[in-house]
Coordinates of C-alpha atoms in Angstrom, one line a residue:
Chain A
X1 CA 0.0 0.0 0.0
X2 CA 1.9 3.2 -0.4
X3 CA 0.0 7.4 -0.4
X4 CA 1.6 9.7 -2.5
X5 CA 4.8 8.1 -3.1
X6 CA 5.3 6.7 0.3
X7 CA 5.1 2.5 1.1
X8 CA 2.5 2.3 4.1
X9 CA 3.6 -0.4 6.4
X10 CA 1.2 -1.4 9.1
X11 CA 3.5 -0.9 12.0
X12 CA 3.2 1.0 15.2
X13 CA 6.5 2.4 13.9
X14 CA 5.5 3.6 10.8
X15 CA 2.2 5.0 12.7
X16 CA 4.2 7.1 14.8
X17 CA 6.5 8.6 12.3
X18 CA 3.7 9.0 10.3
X19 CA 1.2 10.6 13.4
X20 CA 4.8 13.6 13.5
X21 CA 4.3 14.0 9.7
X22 CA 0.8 14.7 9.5
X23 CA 1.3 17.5 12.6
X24 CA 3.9 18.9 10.9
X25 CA 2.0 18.9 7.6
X26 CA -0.6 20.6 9.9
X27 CA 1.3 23.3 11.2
X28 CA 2.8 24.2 7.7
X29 CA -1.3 24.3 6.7
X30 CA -2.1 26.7 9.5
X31 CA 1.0 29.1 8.5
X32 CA 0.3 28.9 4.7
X33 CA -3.6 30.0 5.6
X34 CA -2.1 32.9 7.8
X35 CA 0.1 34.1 4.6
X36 CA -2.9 33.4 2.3
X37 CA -5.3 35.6 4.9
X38 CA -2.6 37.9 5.3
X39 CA -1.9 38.5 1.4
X40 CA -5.6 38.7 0.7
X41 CA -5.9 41.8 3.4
X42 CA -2.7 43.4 1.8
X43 CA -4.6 42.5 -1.7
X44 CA -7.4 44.4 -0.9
X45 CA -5.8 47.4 0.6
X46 CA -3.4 48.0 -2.5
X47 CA -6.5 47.8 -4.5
X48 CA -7.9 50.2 -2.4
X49 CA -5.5 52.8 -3.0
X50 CA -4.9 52.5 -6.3
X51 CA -8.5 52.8 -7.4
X52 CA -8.7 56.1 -5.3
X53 CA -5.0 57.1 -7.0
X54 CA -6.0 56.0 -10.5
X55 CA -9.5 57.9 -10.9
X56 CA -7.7 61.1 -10.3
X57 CA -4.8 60.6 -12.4
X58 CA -6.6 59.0 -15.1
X59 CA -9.2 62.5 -15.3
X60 CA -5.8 65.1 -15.3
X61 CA -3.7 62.8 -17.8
X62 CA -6.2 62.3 -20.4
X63 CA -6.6 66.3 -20.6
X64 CA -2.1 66.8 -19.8
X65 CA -2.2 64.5 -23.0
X66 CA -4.1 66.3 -24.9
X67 CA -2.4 69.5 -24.2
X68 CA 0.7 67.7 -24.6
X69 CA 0.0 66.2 -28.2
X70 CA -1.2 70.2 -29.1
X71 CA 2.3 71.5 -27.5
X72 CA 4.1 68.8 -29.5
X73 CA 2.1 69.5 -32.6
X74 CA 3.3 73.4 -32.2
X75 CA 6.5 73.1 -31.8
X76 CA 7.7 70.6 -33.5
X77 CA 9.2 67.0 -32.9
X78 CA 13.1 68.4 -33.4
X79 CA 12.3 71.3 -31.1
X80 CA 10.8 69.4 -27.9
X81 CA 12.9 66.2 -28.4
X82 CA 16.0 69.0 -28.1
X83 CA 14.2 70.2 -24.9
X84 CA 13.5 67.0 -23.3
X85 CA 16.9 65.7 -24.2
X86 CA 18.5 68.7 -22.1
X87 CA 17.1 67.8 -18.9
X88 CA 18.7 65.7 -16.3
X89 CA 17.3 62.4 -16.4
X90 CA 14.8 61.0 -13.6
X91 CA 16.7 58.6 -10.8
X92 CA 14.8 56.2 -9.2
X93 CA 16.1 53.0 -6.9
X94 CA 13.6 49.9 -6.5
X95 CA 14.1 48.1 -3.2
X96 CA 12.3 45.2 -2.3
X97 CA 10.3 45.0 0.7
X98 CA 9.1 41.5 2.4
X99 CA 5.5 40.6 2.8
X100 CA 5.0 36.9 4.1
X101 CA 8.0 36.2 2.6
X102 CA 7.0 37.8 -0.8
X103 CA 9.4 40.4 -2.2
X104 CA 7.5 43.3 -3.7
X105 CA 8.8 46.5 -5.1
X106 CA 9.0 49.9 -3.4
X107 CA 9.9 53.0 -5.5
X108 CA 12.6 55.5 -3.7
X109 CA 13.1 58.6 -6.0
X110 CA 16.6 59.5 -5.9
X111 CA 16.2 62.6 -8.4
X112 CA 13.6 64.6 -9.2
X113 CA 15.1 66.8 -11.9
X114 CA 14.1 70.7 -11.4
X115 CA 12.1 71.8 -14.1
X116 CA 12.3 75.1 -13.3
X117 CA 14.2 78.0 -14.7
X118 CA 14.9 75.5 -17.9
X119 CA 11.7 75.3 -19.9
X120 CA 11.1 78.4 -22.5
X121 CA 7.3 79.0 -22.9
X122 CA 4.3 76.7 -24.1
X123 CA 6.6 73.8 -22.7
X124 CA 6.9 74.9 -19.5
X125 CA 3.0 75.1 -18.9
X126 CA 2.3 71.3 -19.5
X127 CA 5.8 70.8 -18.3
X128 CA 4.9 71.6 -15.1
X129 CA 1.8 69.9 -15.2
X130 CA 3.4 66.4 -15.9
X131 CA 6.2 67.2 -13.4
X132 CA 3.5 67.5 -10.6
X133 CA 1.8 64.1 -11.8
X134 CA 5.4 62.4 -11.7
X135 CA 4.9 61.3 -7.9
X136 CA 1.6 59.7 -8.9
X137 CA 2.7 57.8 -11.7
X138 CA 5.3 56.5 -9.8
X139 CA 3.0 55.3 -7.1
X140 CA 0.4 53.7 -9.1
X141 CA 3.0 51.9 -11.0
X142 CA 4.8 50.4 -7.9
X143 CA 0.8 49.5 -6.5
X144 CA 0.4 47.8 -10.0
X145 CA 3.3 45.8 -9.3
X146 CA 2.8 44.7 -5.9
X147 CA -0.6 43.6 -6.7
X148 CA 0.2 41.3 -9.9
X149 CA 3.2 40.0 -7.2
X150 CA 1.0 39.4 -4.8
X151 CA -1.7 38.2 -6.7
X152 CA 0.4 35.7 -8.5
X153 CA 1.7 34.4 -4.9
X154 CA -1.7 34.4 -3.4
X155 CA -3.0 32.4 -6.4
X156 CA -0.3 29.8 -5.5
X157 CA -0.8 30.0 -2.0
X158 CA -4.6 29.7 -2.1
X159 CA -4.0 26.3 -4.4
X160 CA -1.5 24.9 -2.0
X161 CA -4.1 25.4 0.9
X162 CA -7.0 23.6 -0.7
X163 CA -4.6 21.1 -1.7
X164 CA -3.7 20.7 2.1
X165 CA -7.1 21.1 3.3
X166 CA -9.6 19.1 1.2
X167 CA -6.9 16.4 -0.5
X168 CA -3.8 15.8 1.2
X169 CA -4.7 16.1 5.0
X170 CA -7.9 14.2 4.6
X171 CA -6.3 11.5 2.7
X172 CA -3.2 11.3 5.5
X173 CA -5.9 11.1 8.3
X174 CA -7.9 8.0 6.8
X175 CA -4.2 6.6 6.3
X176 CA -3.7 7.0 10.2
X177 CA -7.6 5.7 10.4
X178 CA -6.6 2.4 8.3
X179 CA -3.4 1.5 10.4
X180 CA -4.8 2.1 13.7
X181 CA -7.8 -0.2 12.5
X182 CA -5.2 -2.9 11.5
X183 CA -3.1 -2.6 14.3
X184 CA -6.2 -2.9 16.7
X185 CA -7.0 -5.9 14.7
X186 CA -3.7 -7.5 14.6
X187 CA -3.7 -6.7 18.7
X188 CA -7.3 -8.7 19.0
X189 CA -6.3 -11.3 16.6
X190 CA -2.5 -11.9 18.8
X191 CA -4.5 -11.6 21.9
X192 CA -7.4 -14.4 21.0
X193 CA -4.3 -16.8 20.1
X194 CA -2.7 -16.5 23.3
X195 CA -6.0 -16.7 24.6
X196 CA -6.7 -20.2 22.8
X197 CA -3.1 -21.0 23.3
X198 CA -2.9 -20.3 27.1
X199 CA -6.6 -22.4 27.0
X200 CA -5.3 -25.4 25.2
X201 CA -2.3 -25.5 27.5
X202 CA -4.0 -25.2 30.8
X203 CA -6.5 -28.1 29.8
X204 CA -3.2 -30.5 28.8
X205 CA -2.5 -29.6 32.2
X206 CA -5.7 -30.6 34.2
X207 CA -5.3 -33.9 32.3
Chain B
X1 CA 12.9 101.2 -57.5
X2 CA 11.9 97.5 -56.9
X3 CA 15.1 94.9 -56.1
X4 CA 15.7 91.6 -57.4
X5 CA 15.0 89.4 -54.7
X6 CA 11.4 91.5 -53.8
X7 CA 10.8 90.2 -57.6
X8 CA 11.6 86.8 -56.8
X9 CA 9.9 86.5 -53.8
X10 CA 6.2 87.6 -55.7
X11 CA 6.9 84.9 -58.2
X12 CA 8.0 82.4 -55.6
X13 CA 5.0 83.5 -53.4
X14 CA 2.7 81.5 -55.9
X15 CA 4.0 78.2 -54.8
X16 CA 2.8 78.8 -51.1
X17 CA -0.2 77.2 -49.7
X18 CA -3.4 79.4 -49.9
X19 CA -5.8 79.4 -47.3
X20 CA -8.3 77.2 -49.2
X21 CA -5.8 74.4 -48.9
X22 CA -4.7 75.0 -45.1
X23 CA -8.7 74.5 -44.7
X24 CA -8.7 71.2 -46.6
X25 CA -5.6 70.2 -44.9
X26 CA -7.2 70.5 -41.4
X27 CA -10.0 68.5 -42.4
X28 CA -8.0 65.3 -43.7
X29 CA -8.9 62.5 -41.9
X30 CA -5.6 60.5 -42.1
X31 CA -2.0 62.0 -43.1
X32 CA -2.8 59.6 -46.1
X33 CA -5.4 62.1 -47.0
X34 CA -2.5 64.9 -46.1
X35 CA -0.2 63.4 -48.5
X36 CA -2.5 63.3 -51.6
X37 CA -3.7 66.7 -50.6
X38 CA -0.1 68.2 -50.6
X39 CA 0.8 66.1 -54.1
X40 CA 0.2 68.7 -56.4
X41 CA 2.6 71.3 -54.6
X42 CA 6.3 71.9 -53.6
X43 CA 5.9 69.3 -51.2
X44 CA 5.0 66.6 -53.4
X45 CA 8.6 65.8 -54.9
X46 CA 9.4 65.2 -51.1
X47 CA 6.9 62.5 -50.0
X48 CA 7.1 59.0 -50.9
X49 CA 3.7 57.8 -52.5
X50 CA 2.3 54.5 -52.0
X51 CA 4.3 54.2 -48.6
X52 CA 2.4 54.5 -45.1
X53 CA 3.1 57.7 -44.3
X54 CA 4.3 58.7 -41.0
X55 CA 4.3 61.9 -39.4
X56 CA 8.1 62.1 -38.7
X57 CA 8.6 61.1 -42.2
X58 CA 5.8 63.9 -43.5
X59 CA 7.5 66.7 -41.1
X60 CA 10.9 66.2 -42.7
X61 CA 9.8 66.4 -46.2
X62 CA 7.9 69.4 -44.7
X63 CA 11.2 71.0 -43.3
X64 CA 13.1 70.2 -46.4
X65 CA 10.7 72.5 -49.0
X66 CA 11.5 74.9 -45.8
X67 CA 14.9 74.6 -45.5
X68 CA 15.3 74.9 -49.6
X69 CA 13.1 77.8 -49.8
X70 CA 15.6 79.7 -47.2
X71 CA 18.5 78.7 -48.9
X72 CA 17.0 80.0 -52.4
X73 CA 16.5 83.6 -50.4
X74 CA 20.1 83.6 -48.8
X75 CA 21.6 82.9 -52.0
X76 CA 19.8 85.4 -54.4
X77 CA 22.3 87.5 -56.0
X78 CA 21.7 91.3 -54.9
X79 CA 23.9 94.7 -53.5
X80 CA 26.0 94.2 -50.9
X81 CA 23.5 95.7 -48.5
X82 CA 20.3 94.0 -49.1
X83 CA 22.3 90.5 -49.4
X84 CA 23.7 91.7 -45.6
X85 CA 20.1 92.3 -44.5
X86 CA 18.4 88.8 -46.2
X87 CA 21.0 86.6 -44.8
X88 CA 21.6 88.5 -41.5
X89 CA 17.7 88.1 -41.3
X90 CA 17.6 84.5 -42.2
X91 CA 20.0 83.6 -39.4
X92 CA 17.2 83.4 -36.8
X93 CA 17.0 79.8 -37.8
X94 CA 20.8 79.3 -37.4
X95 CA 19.8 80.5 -34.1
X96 CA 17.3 77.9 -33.9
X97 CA 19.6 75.5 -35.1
X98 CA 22.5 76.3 -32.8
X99 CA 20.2 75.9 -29.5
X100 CA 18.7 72.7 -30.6
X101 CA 22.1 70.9 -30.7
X102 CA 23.3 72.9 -27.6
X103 CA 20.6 71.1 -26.0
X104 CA 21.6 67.6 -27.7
X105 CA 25.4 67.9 -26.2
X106 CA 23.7 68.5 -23.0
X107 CA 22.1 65.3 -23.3
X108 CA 25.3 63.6 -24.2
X109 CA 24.4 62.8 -27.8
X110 CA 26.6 61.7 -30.4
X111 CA 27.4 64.0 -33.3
X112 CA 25.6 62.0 -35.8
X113 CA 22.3 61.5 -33.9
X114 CA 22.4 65.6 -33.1
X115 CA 22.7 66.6 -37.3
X116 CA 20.0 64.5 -38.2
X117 CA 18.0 66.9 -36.0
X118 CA 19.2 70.1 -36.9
X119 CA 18.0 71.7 -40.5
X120 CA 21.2 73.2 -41.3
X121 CA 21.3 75.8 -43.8
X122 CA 23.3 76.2 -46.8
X123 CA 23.8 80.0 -45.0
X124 CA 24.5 78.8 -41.5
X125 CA 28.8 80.2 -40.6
X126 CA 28.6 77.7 -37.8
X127 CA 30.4 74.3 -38.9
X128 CA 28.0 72.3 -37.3
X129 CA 30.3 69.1 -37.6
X130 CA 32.9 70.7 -35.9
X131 CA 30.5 71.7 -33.1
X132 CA 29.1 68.7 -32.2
X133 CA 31.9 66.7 -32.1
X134 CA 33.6 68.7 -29.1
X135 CA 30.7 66.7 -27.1
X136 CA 30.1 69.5 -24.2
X137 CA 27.7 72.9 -24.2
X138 CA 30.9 74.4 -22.8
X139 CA 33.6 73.7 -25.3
X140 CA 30.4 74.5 -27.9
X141 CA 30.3 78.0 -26.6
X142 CA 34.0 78.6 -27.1
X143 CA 33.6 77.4 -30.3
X144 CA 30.3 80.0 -31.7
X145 CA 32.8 82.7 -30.5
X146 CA 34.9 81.7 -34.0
X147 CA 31.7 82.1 -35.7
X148 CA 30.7 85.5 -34.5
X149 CA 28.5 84.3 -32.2
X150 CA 29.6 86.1 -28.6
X151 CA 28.1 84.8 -25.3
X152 CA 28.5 87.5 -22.9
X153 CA 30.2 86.3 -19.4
X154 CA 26.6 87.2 -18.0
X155 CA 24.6 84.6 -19.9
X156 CA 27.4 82.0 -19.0
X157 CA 27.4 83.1 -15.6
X158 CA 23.6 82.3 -15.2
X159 CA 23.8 79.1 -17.4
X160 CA 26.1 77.6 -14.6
X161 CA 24.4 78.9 -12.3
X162 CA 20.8 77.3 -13.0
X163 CA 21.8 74.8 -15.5
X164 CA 19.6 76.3 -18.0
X165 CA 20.2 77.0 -21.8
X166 CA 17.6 79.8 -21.7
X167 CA 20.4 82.5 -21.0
X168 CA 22.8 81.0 -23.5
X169 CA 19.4 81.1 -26.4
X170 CA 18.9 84.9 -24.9
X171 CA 22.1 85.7 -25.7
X172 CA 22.1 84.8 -29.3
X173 CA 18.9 86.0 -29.8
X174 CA 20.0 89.5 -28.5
X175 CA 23.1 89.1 -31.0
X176 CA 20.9 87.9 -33.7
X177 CA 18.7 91.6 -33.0
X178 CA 21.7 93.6 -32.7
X179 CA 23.1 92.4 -36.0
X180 CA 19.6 92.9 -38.0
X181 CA 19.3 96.2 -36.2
X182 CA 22.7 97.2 -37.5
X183 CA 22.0 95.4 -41.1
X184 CA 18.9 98.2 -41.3
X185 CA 20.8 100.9 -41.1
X186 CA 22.0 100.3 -45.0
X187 CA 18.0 100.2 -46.1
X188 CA 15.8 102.8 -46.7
X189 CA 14.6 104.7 -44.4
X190 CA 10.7 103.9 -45.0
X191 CA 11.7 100.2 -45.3
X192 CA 13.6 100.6 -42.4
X193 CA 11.3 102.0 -40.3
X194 CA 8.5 99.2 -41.2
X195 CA 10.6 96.5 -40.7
X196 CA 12.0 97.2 -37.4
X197 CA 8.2 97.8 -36.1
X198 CA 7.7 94.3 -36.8
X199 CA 11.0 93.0 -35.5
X200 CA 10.2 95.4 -32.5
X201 CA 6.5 94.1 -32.3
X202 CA 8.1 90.4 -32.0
X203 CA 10.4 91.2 -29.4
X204 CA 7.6 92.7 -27.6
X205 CA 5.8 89.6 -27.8
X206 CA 8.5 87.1 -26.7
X207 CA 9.3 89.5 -24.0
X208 CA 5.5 88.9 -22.2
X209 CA 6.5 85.3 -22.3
X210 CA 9.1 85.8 -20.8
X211 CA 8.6 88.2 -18.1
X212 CA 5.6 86.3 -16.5
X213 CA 7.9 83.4 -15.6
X214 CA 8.8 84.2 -12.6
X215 CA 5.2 85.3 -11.7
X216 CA 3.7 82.0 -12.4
X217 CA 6.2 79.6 -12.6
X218 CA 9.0 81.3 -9.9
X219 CA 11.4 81.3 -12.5
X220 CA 14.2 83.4 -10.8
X221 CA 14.0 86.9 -11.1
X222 CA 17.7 87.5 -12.2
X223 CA 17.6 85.0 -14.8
X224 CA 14.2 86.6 -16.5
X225 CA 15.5 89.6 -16.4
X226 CA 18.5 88.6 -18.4
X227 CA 16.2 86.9 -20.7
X228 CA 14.0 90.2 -22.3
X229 CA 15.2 91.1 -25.4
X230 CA 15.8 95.1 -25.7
X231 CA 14.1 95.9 -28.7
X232 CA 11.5 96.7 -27.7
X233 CA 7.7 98.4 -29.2
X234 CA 4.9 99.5 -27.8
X235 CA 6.2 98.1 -24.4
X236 CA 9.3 99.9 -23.1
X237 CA 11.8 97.5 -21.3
X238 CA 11.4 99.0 -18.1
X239 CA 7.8 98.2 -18.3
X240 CA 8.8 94.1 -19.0
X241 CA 11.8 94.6 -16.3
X242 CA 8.7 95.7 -13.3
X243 CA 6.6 92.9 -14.3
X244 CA 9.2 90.6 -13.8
X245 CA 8.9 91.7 -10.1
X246 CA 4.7 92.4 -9.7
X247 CA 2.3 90.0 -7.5
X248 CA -0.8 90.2 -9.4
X249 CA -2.6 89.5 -12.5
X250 CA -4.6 92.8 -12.6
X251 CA -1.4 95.3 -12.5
X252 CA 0.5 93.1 -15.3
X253 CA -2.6 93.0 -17.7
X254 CA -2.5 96.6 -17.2
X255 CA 1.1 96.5 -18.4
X256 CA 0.6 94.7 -21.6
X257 CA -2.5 96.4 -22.6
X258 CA -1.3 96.9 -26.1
X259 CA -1.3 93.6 -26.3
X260 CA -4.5 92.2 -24.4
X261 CA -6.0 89.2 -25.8
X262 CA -2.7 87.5 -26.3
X263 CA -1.5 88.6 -22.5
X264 CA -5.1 87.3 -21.2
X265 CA -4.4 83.8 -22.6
X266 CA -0.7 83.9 -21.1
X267 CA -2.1 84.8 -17.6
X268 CA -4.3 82.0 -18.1
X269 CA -2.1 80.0 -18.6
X270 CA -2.7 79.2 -22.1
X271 CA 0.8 79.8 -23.7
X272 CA -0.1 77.7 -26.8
X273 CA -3.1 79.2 -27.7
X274 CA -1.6 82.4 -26.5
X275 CA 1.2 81.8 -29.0
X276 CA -1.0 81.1 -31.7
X277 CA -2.6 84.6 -31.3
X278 CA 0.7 85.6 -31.3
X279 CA 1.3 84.4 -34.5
X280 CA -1.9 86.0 -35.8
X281 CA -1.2 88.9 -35.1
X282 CA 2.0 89.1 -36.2
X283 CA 0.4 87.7 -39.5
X284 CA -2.4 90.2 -39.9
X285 CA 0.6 92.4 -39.6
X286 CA 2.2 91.0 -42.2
X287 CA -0.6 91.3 -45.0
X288 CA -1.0 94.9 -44.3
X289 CA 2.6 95.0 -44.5
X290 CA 2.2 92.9 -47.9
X291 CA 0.0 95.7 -49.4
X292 CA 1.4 98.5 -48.7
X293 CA 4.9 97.5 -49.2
X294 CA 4.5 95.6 -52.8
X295 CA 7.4 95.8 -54.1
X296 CA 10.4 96.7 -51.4
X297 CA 12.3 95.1 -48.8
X298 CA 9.3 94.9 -46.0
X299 CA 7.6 92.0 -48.8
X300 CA 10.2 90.0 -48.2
X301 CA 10.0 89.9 -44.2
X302 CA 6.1 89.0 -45.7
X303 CA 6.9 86.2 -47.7
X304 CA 9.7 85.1 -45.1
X305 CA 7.1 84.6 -42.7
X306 CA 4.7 83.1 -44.5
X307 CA 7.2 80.7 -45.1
X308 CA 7.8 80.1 -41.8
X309 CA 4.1 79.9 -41.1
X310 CA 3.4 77.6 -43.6
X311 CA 5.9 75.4 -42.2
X312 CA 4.8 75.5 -38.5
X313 CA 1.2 75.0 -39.5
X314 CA 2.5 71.9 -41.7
X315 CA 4.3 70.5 -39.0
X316 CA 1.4 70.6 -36.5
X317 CA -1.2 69.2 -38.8
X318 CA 1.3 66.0 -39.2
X319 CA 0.9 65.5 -35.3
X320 CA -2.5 66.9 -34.7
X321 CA -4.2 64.8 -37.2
X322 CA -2.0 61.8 -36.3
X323 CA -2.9 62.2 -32.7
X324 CA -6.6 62.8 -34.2
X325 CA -7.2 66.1 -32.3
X326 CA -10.3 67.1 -32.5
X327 CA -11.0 69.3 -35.6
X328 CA -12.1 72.3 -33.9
X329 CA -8.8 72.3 -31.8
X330 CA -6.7 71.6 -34.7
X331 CA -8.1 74.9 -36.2
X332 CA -7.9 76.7 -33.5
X333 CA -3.8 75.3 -33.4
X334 CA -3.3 77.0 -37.3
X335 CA -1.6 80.3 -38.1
X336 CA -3.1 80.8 -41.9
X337 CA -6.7 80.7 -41.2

């Protein structure tokens, strides 16, 4: 008889190791429902923030964009590549943070370059008006990334836990069931020999 | 007594876009629709048929029938004095020209990448080759001094100071102004006269631009200063040097009353469509100027411009209907009409 891979042997042994196993397989359970609890709270709250961050920015950048495709339109793709080009570029270091044991992103800006004083007119105005939507962006992006992290472990998680809970658990504990039975068995069926035995041998004696 | 290139600029006037096809142009659906549109004219040897055409591609072809146009005018043979004044007047774009690479060696660009971006006139003294291949704004400077182009100490000063090009483009555009100004001197006095009111009129124009920055965008006060150009019109300097340091909306409408619908839109914050009034006006300018001036020096500033215009409304109709603005914005985006 063997259960996922392993020979069962009907032996009080076996039963034992087998008893450790199943607690230990039940401790892992409890921990992997904490992380699973624990990522579906974090789940929710990112979501939460970046529905309330992305119906703002979504309204201003649809009309920044259109001002910015007019501004481009004016002045020319040589002229504004030219401009862009001679501002220092935007730093940024990622660092990952742990959640459950997850690493996720978090954005640290190392450079925010200064806009001003360096724009000549019509840039300047939608310039600025990207340059103050910069620290948005930046922050919907990382909560984009932490959820699809997140959301991919959870996903994982989640399967691992109904695994555990409805497949693998239930299946070890009717394991444990069946060798208790046939160890309780094997006891009553050693026990009525020594019974007949111990009979059969006191009645040689009385004759 | 009419002059050569007056002459030449009527007959070449002809092959400019009338406003009838500006209007059709802003109503092409697709740049497709631009391309067959634009067939028949100047710009039709320039674009590819058959090919998907792509605005990048279109705005080059567009800045080439520009670019030869300009060199035609700078290499029109004429006196010694109107040549001075054509070519001394064409250099605003080698002014354009040298600031857009200035800003590409910022960047770090190589050589090759910056001259694809530049238009580079037949005209133009600054060996551009030369210039971008010393690879730094500062050893770029040094270099426009052997082509007559001075930066003052004052403009490089500031430049280090806030890491800006604006002072080092103020600069050569206050050279560019002195030169013409100087140029003038050798024209008639009635030509003269018109043409520095537009020139003046221009300046005056930039100069609102400029003086509101530090008012609504705290640009430094030092550094706008610097930036007004002196030549001015119906604004005197002193006038765009106070504004530079007033508080409210109210007292510098007041200021640029002369110039009230275009200052409105600036205070607004509307600097494109602000710009684009700009341009009208300096266009409705330009056909009085065109009528009374038929056949002398101030036509030629007329058919400079339109030019110009022609090619700036080009350019933004690639982009605008690639980006399918919406009609009435792309109309209200146009110079011509």
């Amino acid at each position: 008889m063997s259960i996922a891979g392993t020979r069962i042997m009907p032996t009080r042994g076996f039963l034992l190791n087998f008893k450790r196993r199943v607690k230990s397989i039940e401790e892992g359970y409890k921990l992997l429902e904490m992380k699973r609890d624990e990522l579906s709270n974090r789940l929710r709250e990112y979501l939460e923030q970046l529905r309330a961050a992305k119906k703002a920015f979504i309204e201003n950048a649809a009309k920044v964009m259109d001002k910015f495709k007019e501004v481009y339109a004016l002045t020319g793709p040589d002229a504004l590549d030219a401009l862009s080009a001679s501002i220092e570029k935007l730093r940024i270091r990622i660092l990952p943070i742990s959640i459950m044991g997850i690493h996720v992103p978090e954005v640290k800006l190392e450079n925010l370059p200064d806009i001003k004083n360096k724009y000549p007119p019509i840039v300047r105005s939608v310039a600025e008006i990207i340059y103050e939507m910069l620290d948005d962006l930046i922050k919907i992006t990382e909560l984009e990334m932490k959820i699809e992290i997140i959301s991919y472990d959870l996903e994982r998680t989640n399967r691992i836990v109904n695994a555990l809970e409805k497949i693998v658990l239930p299946s070890m504990k009717s394991t444990i069931k069946l060798i208790e039975d046939m160890l309780d068995e094997d006891e009553l069926e050693e026990f009525i020999r020594l019974k007949i035995v111990r009979e059969k041998i006191l009645g040689r004696g009385r004759s | 007594m009419s002059i050569y290139i007056v002459a030449r600029s009527h007959g070449l006037s002809t092959r400019l876009l009338p406003r009838e096809v500006i209007e059709a142009l802003s109503n092409a659906q697709t740049l497709n629709d631009m391309v067959s549109l634009l067939s028949p004219t100047d710009y039709g040897a320039k674009l590819e048929k058959g090919e998907e055409v792509k605005p990048y591609t279109l705005y080059r072809a567009i800045t080439e029938v520009f670019r030869d146009r300009i060199n035609f005018l700078a290499s029109v043979p004429e006196k010694k004095n109107i040549r001075d004044f054509v070519v001394t007047y064409l250099r605003r774009y080698e002014v354009e020209d040298i600031v857009k690479a200035l800003r590409h060696l910022k960047a770090g660009e190589l050589p090759e990448e910056i001259l694809g971006k530049i238009i580079n006139f037949k005209f133009a003294k600054v060996n551009f080759d030369e210039m971008t291949q010393s690879r730094s704004v500062d050893k770029a400077i040094e270099l426009l001094k052997n082509y007559g182009y001075m930066i003052s100490d004052a403009a490089i000063e500031l430049y280090k100071k806030y890491d800006s090009l604006l002072p080092i483009e103020a600069a050569l555009m206050k050279n560019y102004y002195r030169r013409i100004f100087d140029t003038l001197k050798n024209l008639s006095r009635k030509d003269r006269k018109q043409i520095e009111m537009i020139l003046r009129i221009e300046a005056d124009i930039e100069n609102m631009f400029i003086a509101v920055s530090s008012f609504l965008y705290n640009y430094a006060p030092e550094l706008v200063e610097y930036l007004l150009i002196p030549y001015t019109e119906k604004i005197s300097l002193d006038s765009f040097k106070r504004v530079v340091y007033l508080k409210t909306a109210r007292e510098i409408l007041e200021t640029f009353k002369p110039y009230e619908t275009i200052a409105e839109n600036i205070l607004r914050r509307e600097e494109l469509i602000a710009k684009v009034e700009a341009n009208k006006y300096i266009y409705k300018l330009l056909e009085q100027v065109k009528v009374a001036y038929m056949m002398s020096m101030p036509y030629l500033v007329y058919f400079i411009k339109r030019c110009e215009f022609e090619w700036r409304d080009l350019t933004y109709l690639s982009y605008a209907i690639h980006y399918c603005t919406e009609k009435e914005c792309i109309r209200r985006g146009l110079i011509s009409i």
